[in-house]
Short mmCIF file of N, CA and C in Angstrom, two decimals:
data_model
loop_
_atom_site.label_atom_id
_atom_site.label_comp_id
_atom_site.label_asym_id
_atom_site.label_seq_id
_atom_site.Cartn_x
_atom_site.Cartn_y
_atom_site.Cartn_z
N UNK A 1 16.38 -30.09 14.15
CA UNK A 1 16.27 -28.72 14.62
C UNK A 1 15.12 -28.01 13.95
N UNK A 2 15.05 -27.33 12.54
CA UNK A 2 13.89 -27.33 12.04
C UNK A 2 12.66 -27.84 11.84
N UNK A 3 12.96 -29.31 12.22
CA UNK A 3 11.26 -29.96 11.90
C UNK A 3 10.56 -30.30 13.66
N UNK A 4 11.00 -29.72 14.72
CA UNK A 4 10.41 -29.41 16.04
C UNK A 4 10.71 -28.04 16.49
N UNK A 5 11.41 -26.99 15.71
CA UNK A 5 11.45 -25.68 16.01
C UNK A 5 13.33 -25.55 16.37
N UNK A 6 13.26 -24.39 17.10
CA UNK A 6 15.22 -24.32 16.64
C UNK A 6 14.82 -23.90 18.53
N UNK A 7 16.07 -24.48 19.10
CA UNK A 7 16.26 -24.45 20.39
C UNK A 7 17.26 -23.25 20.64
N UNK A 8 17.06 -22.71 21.53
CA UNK A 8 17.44 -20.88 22.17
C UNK A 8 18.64 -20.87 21.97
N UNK A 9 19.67 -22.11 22.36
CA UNK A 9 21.38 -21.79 22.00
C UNK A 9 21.50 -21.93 20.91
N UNK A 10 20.55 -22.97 19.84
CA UNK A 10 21.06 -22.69 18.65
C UNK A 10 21.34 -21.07 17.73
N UNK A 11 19.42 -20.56 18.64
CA UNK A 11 19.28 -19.09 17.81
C UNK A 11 20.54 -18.23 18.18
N UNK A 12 20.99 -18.38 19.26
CA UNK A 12 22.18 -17.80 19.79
C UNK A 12 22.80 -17.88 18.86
N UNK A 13 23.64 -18.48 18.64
CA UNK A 13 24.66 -18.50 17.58
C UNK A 13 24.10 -18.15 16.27
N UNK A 14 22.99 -18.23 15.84
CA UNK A 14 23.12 -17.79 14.26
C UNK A 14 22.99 -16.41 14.72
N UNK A 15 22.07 -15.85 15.18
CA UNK A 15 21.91 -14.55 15.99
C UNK A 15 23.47 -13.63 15.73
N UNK A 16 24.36 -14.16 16.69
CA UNK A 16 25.69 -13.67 16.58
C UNK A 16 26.23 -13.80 15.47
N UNK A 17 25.79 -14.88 14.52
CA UNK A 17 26.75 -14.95 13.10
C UNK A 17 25.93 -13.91 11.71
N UNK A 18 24.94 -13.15 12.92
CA UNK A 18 23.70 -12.60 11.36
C UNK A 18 23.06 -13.51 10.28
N UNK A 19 23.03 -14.58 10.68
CA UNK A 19 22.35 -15.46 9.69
C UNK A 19 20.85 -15.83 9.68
N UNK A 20 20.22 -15.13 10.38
CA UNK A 20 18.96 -14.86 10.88
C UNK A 20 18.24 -13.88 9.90
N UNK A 21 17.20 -13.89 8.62
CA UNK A 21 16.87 -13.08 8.32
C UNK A 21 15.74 -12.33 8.28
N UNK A 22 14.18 -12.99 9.16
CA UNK A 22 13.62 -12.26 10.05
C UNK A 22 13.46 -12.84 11.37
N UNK A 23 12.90 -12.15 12.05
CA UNK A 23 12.49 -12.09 13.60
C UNK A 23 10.84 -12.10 13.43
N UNK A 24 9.96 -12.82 13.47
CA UNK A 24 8.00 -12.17 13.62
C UNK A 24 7.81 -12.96 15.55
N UNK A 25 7.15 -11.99 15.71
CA UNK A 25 6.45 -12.61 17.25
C UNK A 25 4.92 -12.68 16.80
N UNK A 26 3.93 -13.79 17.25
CA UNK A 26 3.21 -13.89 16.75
C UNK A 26 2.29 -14.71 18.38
N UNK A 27 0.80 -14.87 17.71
CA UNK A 27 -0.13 -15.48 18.77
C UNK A 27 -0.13 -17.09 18.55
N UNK A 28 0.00 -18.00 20.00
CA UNK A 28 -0.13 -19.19 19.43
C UNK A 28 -1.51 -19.60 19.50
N UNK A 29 -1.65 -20.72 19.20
CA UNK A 29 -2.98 -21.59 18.47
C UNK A 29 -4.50 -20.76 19.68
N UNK A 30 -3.76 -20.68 20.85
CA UNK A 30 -5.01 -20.26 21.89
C UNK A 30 -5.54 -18.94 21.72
N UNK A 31 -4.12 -17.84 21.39
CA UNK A 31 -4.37 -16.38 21.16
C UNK A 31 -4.43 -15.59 22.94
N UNK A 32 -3.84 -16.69 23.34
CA UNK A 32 -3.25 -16.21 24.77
C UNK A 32 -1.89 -15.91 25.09
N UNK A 33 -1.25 -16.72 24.42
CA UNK A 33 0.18 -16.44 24.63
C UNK A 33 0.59 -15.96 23.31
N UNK A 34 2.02 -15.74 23.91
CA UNK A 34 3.01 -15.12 22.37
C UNK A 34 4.12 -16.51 21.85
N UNK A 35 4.57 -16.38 20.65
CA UNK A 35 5.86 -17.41 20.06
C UNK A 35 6.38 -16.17 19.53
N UNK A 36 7.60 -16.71 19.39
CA UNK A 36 8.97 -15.90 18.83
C UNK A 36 9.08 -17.41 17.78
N UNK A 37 9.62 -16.49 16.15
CA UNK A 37 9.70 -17.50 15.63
C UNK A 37 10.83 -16.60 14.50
N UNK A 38 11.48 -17.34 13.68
CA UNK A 38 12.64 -16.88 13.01
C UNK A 38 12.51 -17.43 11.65
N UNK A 39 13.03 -16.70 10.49
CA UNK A 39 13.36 -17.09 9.13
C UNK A 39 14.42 -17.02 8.71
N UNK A 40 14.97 -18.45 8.17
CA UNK A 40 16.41 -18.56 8.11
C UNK A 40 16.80 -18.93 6.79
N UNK A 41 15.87 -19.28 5.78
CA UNK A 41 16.69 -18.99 4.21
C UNK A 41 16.13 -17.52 3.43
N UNK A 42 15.31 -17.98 2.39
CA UNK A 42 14.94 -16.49 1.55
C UNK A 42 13.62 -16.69 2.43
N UNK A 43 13.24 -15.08 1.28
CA UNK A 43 12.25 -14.56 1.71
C UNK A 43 11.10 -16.14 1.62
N UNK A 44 10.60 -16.73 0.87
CA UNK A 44 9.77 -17.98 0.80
C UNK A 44 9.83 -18.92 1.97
N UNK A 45 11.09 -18.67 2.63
CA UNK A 45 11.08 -19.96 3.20
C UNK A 45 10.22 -19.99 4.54
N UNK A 46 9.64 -21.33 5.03
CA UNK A 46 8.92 -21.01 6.57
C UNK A 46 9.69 -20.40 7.65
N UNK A 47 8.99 -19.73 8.57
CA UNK A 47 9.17 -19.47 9.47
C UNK A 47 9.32 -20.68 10.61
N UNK A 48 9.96 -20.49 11.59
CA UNK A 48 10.58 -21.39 12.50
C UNK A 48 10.34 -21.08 13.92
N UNK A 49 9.76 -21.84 14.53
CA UNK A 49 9.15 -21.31 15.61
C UNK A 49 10.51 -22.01 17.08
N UNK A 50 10.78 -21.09 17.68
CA UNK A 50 12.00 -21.05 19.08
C UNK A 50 11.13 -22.39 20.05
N UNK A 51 12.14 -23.58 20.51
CA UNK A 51 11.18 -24.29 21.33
C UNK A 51 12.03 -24.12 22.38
N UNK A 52 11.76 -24.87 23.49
CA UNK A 52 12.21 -24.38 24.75
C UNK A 52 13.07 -25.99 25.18
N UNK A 53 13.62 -26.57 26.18
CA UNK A 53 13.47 -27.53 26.42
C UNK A 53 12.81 -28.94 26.61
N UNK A 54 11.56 -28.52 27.48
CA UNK A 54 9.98 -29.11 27.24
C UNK A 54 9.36 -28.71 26.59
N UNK A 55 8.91 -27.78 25.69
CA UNK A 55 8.33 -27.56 25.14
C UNK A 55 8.37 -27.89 23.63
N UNK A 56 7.54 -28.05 22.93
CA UNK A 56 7.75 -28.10 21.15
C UNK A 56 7.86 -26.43 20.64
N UNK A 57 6.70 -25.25 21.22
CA UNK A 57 6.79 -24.36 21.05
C UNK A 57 7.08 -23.38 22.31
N UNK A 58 8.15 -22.80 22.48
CA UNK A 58 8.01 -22.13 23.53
C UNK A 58 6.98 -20.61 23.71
N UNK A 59 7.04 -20.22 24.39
CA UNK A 59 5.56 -19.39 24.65
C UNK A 59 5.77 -18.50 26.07
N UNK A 60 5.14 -17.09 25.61
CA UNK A 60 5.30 -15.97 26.42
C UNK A 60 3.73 -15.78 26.81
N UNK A 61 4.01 -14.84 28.37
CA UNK A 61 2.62 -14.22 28.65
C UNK A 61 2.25 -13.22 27.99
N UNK A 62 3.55 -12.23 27.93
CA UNK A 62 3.19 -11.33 27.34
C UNK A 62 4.32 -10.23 26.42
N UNK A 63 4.08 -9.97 25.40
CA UNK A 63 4.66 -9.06 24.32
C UNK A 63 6.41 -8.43 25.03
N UNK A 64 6.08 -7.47 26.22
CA UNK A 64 6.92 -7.25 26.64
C UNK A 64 8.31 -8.47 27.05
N UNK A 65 8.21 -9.38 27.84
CA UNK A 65 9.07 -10.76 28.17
C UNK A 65 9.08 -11.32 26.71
N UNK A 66 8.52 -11.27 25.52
CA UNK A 66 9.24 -11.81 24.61
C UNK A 66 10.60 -10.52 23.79
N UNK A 67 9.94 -8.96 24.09
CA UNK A 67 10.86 -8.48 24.05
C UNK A 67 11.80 -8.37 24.56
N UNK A 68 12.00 -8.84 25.93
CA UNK A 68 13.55 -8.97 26.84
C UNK A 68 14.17 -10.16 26.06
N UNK A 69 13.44 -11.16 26.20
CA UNK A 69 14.14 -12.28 25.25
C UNK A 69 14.65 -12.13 24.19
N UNK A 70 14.42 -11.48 23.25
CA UNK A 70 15.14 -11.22 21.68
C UNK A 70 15.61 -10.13 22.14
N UNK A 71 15.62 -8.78 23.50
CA UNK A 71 16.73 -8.00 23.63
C UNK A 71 18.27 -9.34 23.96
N UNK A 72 18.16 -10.08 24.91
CA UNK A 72 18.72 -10.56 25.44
C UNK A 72 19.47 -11.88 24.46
N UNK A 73 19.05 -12.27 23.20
CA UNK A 73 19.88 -12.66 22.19
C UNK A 73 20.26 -11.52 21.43
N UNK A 74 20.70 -10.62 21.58
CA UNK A 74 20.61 -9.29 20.36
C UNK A 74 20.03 -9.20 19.44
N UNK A 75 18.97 -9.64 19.25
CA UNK A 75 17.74 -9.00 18.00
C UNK A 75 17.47 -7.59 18.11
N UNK A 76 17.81 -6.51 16.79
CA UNK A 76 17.35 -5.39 17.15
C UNK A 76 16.05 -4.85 16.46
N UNK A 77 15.24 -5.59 16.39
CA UNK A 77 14.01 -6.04 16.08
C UNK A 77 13.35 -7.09 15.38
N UNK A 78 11.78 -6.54 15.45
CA UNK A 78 10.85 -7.80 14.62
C UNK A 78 9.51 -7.37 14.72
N UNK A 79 8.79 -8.22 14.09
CA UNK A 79 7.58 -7.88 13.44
C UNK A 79 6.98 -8.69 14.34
N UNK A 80 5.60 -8.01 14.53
CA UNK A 80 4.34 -8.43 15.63
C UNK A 80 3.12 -8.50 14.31
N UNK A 81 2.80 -9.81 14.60
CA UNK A 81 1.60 -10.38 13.87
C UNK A 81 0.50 -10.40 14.58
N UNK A 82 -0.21 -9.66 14.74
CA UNK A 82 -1.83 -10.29 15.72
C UNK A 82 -2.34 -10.90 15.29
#
């Protein structure tokens, strides 16, 4: 799960259990699209990037649709990295 990214039902459930302790949306490698990515021990630990089914990293067009997505797991926020 961590060493190819954490898959959407998993985030689900920690999501609901609060074990999630940040949220960053960030640009991937092209700086065209967006990743949603999560931190799940202390503050040190890496960040974890959401993969999709096919995908290794899943990936948005744009800012807004990654905000429906973390509305739509209940995230009530996160940090935007440009």
């Amino acid at each position: 799960m961590i060493g190819e990214g954490i898959h959407e039902d998993a985030l689900q459930h920690l999501v609901q259990q609060n074990a999630v302790r940040e949220f960053v949306v960030g640009r991937d490698a092209s700086r065209t699209k967006w990743t949603f990515s999560v931190r799940l021990g202390g503050p040190h630990s890496r960040l974890i990037a959401v993969r999709s089914r096919r995908e290794a990293i899943r990936t948005w067009a744009s800012l807004t649709a990654v905000g429906r997505f973390a509305e739509r797991l209940g995230v009530r926020g996160f940090a935007v990295e440009l």
